[in-house]
PDB file of C-alpha atoms in Angstrom:
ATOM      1  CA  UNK A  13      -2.592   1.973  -4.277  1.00 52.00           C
ATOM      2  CA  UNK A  14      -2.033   3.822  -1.359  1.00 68.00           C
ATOM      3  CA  UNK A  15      -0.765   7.731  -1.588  1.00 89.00           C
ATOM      4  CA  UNK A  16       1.836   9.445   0.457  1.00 94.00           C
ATOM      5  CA  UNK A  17       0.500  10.001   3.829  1.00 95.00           C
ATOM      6  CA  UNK A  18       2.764  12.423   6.416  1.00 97.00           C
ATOM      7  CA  UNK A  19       2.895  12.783   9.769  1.00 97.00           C
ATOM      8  CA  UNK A  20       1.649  14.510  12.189  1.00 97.00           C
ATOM      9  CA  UNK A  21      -0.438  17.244  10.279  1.00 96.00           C
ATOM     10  CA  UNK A  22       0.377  19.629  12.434  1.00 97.00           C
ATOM     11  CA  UNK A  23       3.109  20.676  15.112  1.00 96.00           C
ATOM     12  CA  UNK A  24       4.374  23.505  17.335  1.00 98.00           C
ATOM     13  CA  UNK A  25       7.918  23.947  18.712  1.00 98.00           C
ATOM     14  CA  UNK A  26      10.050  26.427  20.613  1.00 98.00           C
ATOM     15  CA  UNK A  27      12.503  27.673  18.833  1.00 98.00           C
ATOM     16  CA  UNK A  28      16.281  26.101  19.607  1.00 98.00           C
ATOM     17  CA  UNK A  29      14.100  22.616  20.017  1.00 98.00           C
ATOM     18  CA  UNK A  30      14.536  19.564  17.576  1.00 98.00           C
ATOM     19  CA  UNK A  31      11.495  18.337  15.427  1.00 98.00           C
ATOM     20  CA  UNK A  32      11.037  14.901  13.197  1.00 98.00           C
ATOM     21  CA  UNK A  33       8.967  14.559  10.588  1.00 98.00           C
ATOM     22  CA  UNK A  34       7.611  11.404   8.688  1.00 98.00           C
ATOM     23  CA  UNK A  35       6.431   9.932   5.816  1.00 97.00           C
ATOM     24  CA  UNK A  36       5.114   7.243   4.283  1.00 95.00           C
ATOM     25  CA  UNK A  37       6.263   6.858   0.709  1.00 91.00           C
ATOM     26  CA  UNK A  38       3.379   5.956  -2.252  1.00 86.00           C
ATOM     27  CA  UNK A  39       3.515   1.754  -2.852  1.00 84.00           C
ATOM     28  CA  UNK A  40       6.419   0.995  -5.582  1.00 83.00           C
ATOM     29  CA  UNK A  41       8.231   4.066  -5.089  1.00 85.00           C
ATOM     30  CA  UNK A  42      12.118   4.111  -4.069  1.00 86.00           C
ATOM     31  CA  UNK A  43      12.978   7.862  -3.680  1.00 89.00           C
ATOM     32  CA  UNK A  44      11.451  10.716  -1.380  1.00 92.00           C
ATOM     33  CA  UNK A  45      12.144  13.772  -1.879  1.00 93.00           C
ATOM     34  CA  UNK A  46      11.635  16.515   0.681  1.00 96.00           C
ATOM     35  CA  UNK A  47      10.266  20.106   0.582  1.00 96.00           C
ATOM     36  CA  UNK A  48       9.483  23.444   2.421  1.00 97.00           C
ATOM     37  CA  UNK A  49       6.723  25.433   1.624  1.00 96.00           C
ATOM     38  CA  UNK A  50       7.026  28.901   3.107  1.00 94.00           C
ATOM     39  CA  UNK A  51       3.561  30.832   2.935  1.00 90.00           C
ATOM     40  CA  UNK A  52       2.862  32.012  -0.951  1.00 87.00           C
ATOM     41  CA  UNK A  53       5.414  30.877  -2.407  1.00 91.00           C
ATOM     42  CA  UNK A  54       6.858  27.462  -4.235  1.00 93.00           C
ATOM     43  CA  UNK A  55       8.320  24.282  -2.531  1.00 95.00           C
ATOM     44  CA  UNK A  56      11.954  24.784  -2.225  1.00 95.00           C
ATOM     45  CA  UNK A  57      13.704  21.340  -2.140  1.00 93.00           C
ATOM     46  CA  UNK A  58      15.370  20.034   0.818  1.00 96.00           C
ATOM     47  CA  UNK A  59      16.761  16.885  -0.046  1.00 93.00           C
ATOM     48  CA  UNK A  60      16.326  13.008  -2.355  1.00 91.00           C
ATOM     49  CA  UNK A  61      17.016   9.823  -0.866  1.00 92.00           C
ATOM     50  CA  UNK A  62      17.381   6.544  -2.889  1.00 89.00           C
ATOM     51  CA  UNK A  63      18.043   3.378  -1.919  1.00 89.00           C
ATOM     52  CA  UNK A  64      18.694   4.969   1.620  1.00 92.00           C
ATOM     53  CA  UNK A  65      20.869   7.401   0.739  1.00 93.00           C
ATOM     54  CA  UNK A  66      21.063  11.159  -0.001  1.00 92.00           C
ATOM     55  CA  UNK A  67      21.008  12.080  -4.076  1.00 86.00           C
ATOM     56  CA  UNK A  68      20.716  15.305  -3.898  1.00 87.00           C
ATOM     57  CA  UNK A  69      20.100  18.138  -1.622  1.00 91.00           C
ATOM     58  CA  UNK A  70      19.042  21.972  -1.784  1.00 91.00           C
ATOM     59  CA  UNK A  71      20.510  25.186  -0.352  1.00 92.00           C
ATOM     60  CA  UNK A  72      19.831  24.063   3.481  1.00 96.00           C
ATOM     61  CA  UNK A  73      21.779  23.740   6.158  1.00 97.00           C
ATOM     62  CA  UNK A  74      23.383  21.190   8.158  1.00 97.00           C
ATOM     63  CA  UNK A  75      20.836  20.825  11.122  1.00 98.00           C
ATOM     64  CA  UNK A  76      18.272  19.559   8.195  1.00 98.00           C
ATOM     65  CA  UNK A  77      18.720  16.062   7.831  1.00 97.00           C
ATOM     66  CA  UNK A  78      16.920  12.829   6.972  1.00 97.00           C
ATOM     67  CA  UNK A  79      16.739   9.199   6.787  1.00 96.00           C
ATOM     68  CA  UNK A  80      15.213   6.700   4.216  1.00 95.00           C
ATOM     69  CA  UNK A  81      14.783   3.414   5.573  1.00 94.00           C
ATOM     70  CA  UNK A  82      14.164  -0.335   3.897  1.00 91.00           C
ATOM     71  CA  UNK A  83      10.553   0.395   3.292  1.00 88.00           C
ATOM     72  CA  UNK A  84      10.959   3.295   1.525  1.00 84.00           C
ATOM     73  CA  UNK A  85       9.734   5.753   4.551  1.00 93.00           C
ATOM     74  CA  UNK A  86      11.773   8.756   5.227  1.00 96.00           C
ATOM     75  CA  UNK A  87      12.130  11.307   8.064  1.00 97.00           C
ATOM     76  CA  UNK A  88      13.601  14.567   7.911  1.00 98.00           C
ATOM     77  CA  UNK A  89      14.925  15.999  11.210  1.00 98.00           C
ATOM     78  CA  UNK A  90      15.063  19.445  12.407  1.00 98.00           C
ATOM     79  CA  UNK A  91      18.135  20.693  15.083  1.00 98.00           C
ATOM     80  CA  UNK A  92      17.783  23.923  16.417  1.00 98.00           C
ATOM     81  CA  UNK A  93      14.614  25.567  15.276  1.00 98.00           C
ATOM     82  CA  UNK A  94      14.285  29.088  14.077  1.00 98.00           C
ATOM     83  CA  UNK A  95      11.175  31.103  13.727  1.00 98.00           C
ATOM     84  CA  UNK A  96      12.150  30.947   9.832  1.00 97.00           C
ATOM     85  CA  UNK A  97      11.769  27.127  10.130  1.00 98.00           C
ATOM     86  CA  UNK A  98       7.839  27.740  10.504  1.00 98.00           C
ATOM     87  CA  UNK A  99       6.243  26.485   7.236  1.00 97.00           C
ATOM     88  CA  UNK A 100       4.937  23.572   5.616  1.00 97.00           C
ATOM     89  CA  UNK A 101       6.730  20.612   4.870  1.00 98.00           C
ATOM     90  CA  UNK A 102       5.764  18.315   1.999  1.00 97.00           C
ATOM     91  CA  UNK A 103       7.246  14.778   1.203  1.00 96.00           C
ATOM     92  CA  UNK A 104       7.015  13.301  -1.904  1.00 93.00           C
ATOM     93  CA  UNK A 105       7.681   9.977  -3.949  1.00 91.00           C
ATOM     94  CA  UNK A 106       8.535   9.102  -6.818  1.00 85.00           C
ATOM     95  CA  UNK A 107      10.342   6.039  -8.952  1.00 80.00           C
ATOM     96  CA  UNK A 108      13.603   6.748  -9.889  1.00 67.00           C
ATOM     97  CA  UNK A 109      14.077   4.903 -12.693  1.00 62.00           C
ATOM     98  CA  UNK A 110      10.925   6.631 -14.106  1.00 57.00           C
ATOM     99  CA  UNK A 111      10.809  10.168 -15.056  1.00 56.00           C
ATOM    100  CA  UNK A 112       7.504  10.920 -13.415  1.00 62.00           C
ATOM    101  CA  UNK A 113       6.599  13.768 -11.503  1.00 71.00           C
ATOM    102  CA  UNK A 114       6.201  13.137  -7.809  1.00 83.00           C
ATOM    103  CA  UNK A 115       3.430  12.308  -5.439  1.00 90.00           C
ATOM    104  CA  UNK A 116       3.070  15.046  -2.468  1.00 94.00           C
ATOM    105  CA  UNK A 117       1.912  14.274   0.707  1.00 95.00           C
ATOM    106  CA  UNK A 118      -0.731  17.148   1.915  1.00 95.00           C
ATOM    107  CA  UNK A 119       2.689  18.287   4.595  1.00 97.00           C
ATOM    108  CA  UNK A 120       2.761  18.564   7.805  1.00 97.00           C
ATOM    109  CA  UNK A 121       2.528  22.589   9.085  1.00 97.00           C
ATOM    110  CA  UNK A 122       5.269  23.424  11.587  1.00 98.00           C
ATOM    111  CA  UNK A 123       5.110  26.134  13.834  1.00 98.00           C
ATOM    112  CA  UNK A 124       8.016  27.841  15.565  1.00 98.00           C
ATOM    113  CA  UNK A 125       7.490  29.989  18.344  1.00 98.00           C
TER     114      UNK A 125
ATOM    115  CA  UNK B   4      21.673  29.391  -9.166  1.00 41.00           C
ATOM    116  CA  UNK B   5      18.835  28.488 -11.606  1.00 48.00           C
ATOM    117  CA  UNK B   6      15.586  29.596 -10.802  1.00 57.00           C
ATOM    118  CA  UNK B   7      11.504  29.319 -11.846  1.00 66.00           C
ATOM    119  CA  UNK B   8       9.376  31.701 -12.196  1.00 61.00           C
ATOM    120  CA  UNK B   9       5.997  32.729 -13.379  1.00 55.00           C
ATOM    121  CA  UNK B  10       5.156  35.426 -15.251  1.00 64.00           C
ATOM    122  CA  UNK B  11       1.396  36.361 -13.309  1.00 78.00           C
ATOM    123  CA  UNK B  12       1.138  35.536 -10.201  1.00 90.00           C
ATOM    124  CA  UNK B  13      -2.611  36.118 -10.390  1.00 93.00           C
ATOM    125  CA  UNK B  14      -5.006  34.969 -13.390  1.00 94.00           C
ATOM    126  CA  UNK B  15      -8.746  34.977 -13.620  1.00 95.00           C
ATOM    127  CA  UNK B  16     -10.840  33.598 -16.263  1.00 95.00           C
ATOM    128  CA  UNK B  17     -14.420  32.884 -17.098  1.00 96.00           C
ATOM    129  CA  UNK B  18     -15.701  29.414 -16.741  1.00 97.00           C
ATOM    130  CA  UNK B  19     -15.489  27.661 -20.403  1.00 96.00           C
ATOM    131  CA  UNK B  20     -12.578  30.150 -21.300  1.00 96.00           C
ATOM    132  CA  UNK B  21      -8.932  28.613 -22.322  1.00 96.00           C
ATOM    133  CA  UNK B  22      -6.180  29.597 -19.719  1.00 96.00           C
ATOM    134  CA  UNK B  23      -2.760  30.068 -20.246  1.00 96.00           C
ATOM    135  CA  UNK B  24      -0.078  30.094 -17.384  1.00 95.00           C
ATOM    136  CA  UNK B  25       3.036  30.692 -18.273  1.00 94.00           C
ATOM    137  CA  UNK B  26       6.891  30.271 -16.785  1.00 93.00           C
ATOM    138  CA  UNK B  27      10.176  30.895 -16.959  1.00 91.00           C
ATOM    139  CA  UNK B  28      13.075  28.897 -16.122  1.00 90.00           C
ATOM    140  CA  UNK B  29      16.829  29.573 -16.422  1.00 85.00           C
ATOM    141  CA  UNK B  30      19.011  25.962 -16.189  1.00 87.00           C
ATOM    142  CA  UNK B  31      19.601  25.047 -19.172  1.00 87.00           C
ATOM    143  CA  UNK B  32      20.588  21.567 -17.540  1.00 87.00           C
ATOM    144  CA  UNK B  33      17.188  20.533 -16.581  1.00 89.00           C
ATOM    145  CA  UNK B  34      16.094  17.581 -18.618  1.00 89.00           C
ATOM    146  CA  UNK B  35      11.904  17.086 -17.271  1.00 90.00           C
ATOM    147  CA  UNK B  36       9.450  19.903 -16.789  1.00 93.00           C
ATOM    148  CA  UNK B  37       6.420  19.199 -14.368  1.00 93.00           C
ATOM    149  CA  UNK B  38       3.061  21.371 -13.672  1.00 95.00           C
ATOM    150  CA  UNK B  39       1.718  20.739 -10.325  1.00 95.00           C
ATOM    151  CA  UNK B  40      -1.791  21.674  -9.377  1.00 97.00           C
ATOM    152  CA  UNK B  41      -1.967  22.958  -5.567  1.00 96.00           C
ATOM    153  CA  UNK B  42      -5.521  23.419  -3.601  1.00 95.00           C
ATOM    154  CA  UNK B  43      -5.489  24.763  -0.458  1.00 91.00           C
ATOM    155  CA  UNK B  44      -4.710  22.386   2.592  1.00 88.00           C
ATOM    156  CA  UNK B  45      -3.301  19.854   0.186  1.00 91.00           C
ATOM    157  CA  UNK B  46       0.263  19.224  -0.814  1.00 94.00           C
ATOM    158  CA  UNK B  47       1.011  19.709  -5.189  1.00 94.00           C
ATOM    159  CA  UNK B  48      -0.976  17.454  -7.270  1.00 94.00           C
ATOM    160  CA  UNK B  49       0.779  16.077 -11.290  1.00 92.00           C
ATOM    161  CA  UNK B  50      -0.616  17.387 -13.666  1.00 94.00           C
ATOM    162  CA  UNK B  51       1.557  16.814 -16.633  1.00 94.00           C
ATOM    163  CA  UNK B  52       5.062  16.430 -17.789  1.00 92.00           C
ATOM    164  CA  UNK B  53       7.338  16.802 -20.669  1.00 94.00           C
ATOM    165  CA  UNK B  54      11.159  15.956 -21.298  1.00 92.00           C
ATOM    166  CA  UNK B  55      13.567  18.226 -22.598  1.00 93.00           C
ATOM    167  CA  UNK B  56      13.726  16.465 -25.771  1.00 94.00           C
ATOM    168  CA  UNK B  57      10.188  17.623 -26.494  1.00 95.00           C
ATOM    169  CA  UNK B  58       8.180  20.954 -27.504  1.00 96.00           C
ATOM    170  CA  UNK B  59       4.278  19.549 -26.561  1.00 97.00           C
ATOM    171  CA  UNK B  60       2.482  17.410 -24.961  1.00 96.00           C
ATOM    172  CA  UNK B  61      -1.040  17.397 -24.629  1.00 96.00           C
ATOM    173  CA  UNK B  62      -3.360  15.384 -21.555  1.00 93.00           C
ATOM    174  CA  UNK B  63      -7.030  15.107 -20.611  1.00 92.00           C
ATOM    175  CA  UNK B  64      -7.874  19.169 -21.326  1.00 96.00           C
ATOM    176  CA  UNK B  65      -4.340  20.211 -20.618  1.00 97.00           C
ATOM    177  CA  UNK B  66      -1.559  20.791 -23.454  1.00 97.00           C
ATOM    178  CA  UNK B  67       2.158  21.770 -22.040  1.00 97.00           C
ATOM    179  CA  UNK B  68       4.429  23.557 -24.387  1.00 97.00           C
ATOM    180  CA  UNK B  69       8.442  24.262 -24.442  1.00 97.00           C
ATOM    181  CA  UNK B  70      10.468  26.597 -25.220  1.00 95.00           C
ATOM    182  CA  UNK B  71      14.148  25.626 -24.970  1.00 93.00           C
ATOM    183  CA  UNK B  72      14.993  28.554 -27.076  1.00 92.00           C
ATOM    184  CA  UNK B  73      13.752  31.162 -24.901  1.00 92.00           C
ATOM    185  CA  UNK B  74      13.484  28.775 -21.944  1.00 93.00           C
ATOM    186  CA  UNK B  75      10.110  29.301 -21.330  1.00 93.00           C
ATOM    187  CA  UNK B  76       7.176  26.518 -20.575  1.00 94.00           C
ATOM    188  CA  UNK B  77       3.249  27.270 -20.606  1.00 96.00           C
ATOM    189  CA  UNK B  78       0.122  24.894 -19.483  1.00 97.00           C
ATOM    190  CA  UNK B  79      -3.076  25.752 -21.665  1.00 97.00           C
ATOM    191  CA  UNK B  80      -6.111  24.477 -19.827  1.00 97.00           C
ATOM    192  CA  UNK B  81      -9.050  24.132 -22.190  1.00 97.00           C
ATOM    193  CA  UNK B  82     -12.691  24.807 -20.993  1.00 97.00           C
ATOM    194  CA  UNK B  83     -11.752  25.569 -17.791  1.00 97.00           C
ATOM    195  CA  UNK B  84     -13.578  24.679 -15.011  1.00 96.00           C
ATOM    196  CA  UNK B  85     -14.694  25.898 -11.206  1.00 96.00           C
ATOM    197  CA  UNK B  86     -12.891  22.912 -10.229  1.00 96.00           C
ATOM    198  CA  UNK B  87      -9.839  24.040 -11.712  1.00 97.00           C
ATOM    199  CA  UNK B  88      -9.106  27.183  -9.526  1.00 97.00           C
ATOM    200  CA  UNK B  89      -5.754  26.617  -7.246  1.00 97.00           C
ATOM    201  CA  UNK B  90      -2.672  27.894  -7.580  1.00 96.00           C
ATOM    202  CA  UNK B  91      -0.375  26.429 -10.765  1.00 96.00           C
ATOM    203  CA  UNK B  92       3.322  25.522 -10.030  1.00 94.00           C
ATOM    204  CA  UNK B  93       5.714  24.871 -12.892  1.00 94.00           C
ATOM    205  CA  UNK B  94       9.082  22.724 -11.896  1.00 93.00           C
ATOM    206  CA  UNK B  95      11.775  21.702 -13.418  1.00 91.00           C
ATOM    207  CA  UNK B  96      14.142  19.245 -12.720  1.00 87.00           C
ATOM    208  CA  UNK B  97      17.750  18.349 -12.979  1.00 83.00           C
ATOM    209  CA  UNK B  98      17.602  14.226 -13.004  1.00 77.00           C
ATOM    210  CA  UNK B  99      21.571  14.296 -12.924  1.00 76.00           C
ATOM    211  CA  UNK B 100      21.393  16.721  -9.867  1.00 73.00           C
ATOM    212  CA  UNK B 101      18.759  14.971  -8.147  1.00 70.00           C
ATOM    213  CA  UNK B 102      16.598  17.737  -7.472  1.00 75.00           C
ATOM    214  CA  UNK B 103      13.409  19.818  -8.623  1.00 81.00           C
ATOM    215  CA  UNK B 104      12.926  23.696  -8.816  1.00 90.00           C
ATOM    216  CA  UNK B 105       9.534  25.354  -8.162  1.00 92.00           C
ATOM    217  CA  UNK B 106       8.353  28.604  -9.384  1.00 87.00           C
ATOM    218  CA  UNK B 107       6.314  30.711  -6.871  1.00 81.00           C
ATOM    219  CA  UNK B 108       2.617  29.498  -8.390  1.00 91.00           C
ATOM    220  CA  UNK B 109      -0.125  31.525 -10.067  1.00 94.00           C
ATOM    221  CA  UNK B 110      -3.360  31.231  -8.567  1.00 95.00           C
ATOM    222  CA  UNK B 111      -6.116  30.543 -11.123  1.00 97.00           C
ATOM    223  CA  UNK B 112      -9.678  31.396 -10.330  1.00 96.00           C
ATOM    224  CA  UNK B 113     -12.427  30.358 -12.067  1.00 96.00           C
ATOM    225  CA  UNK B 114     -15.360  32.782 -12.411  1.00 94.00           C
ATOM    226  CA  UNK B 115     -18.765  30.901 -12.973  1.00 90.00           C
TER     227      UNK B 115
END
């Protein structure tokens, strides 16, 4: 079975620019979730989608959004960067009917300059 | 808001020794409790899982334990290994909310 695999691994931005993000969810799983990892410290959670639409979402604003599509891959778009938005952003899958923990991606580093 | 956190955010042991991370949590809501496994340059790896409805669960060298009482969840690695040093994340999660709640991680290292 294949994992969760993001893309790109790595990215640079001006700040006030617009980034997306991707991901390709693990076989047989119908939810992503999406996370930032800030240097040191825990994941904090973005935002769920099943079934194409958002489940749940974390204390972020607005100009984070994403998408879920038919195959189960997801994007998560950026609007107008901040140096704050520079971290690491993980996507992960899971089955929603099944209470198992999630399968991470290895993130894709954004830098905001 | 609810919130996870670790008690060490450090913890070195001697190769063979048991560890013992240890976290605390404060929504009483959450209904699954995860430890994730992170090396560096790689996104959180499961390691194991328990439901509310539970106080232990044990895995391949790995036992979880919770505390509703005191709201409190621990991972005992036995015989731990080099291979084991990374930094320990405990989550939980809120299946009615949709979401999951990471501590800050304790970095394990392993001393051969």
């Amino acid at each position: 079975e294949t994992g969760v695999t993001q893309s790109p691994t790595h990215l640079i931005k001006t700040r006030g620019q617009q980034v997306t993000l991707r991901c390709s969810s693990q076989s047989g799983h119908n939810t992503v979730s999406w996370y930032q990892q800030a240097l040191g410290q825990g994941p904090q959670f973005i935002f769920q989608y099943y079934r194409e639409e958002e489940n749940g979402r974390g204390n972020f604003p607005p100009r984070f959004s994403g998408l879920q599509f038919p195959n189960y891959s997801s994007e998560l778009n950026v609007n107008a960067l901040e140096l704050d938005d520079s971290a690491l952003y993980l996507c992960a899958s899971s089955r929603m009917t099944e209470n198992y923990g999630y399968t991470f991606g290895s993130g894709t580093r954004l830098t905001v300059v | 808001g609810e919130s996870v956190g670790l008690h060490l955010p450090t913890l070195s042991v001697q190769e063979g020794d048991n560890s013992i991370i240890n976290c605390a949590y404060s929504n009483s809501a959450s209904d699954y409790f995860i430890w994730y496994k992170q090396e560096s340059g790689k996104g959180p790896q499961f390691i194991i899982d328990i439901r509310s409805n539970m106080d232990k669960r044990q895995g391949q060298r790995v036992t979880v334990l919770l505390n509703k009482t005191v709201k409190h969840l621990s991972l005992q690695i036995a015989a731990t290994q080099p291979g084991d040093s990374a930094v320990y994340f405990c989550a939980e999660r809120d299946t009615n909310a949709g979401k999951s709640t990471f501590g800050d991680g304790t970095t394990l290292t392993v001393k051969p």
